[in-house]
XYZ file of C-alpha atoms in Angstrom:
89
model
C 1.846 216.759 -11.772
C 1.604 215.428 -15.436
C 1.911 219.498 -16.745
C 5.029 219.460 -15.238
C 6.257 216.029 -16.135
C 5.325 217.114 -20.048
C 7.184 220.850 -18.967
C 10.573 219.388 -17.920
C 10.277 216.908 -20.937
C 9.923 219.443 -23.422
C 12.420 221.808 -21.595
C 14.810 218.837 -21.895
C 14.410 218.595 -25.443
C 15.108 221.925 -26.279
C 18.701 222.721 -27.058
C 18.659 226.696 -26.627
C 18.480 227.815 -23.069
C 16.079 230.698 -23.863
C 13.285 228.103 -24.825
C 14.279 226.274 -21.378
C 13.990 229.588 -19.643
C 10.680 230.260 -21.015
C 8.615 226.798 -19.542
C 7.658 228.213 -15.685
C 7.773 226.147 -12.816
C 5.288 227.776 -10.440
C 3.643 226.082 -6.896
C 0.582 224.552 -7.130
C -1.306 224.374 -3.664
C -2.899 220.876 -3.098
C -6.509 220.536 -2.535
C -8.218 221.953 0.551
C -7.477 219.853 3.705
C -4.128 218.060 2.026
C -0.214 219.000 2.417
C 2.170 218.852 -0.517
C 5.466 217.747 -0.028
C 8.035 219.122 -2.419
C 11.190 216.887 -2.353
C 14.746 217.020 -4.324
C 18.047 215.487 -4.317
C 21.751 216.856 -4.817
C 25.116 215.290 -5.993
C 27.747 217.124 -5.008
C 31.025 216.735 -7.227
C 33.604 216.410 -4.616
C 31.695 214.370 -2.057
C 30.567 211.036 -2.301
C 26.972 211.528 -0.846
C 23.565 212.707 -1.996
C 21.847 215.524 -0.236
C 18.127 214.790 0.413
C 15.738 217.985 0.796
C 11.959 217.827 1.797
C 9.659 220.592 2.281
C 6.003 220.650 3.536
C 3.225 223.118 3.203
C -0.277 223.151 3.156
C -3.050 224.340 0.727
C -2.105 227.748 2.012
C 1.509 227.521 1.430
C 2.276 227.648 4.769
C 5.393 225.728 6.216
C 4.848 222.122 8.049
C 8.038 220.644 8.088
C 11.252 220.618 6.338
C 14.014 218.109 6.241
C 17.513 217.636 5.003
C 19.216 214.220 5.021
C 22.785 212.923 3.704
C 23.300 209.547 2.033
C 26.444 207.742 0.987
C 27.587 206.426 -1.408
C 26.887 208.326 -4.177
C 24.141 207.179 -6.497
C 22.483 207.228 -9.686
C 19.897 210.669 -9.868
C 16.868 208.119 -9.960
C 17.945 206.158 -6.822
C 19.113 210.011 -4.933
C 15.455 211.015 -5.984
C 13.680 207.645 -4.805
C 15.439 208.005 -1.898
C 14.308 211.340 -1.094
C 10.602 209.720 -1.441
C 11.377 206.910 0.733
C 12.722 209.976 3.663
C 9.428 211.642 3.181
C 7.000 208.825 3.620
């Protein structure tokens, strides 16, 4: 999880979109006998809600559960994202 946190950071950085195209984002499974829950949140211009999506697989990549959820108002990208966390638990 820190790789990726120092991979988005130094994609952000970056001004040319071929360096950001170049840092890969790739699924890592969790360790045997755990799930991994990927989560993400959307802001849609014209709407004043944020979208919620969670997706579970295990070790093997194999689907668990999914989820989508729809808050309003609007919020800030941290708070959209915390809430996303806050759905999964």
């Amino acid at each position: 999880m820190l790789q990726d946190w120092r991979a988005v950071c130094a994609a952000a950085t970056i001004s040319s979109p071929i360096a950001q195209a170049e840092v890969q984002r790739t699924w890592r499974k969790p360790m045997a006998g755990r799930v991994k829950c990927n989560i993400d949140a959307s802001f849609p211009i014209k709407s004043n809600r944020v979208g919620i999506g969670i997706y579970i697989r295990d070790e093997h990549g194999a689907f668990i559960s999914a989820k989508i959820e729809w808050f309003t108002p609007k919020s800030e990208v941290h708070v959209g994202e915390a809430l996303g966390l806050l759905s999964a638990l």
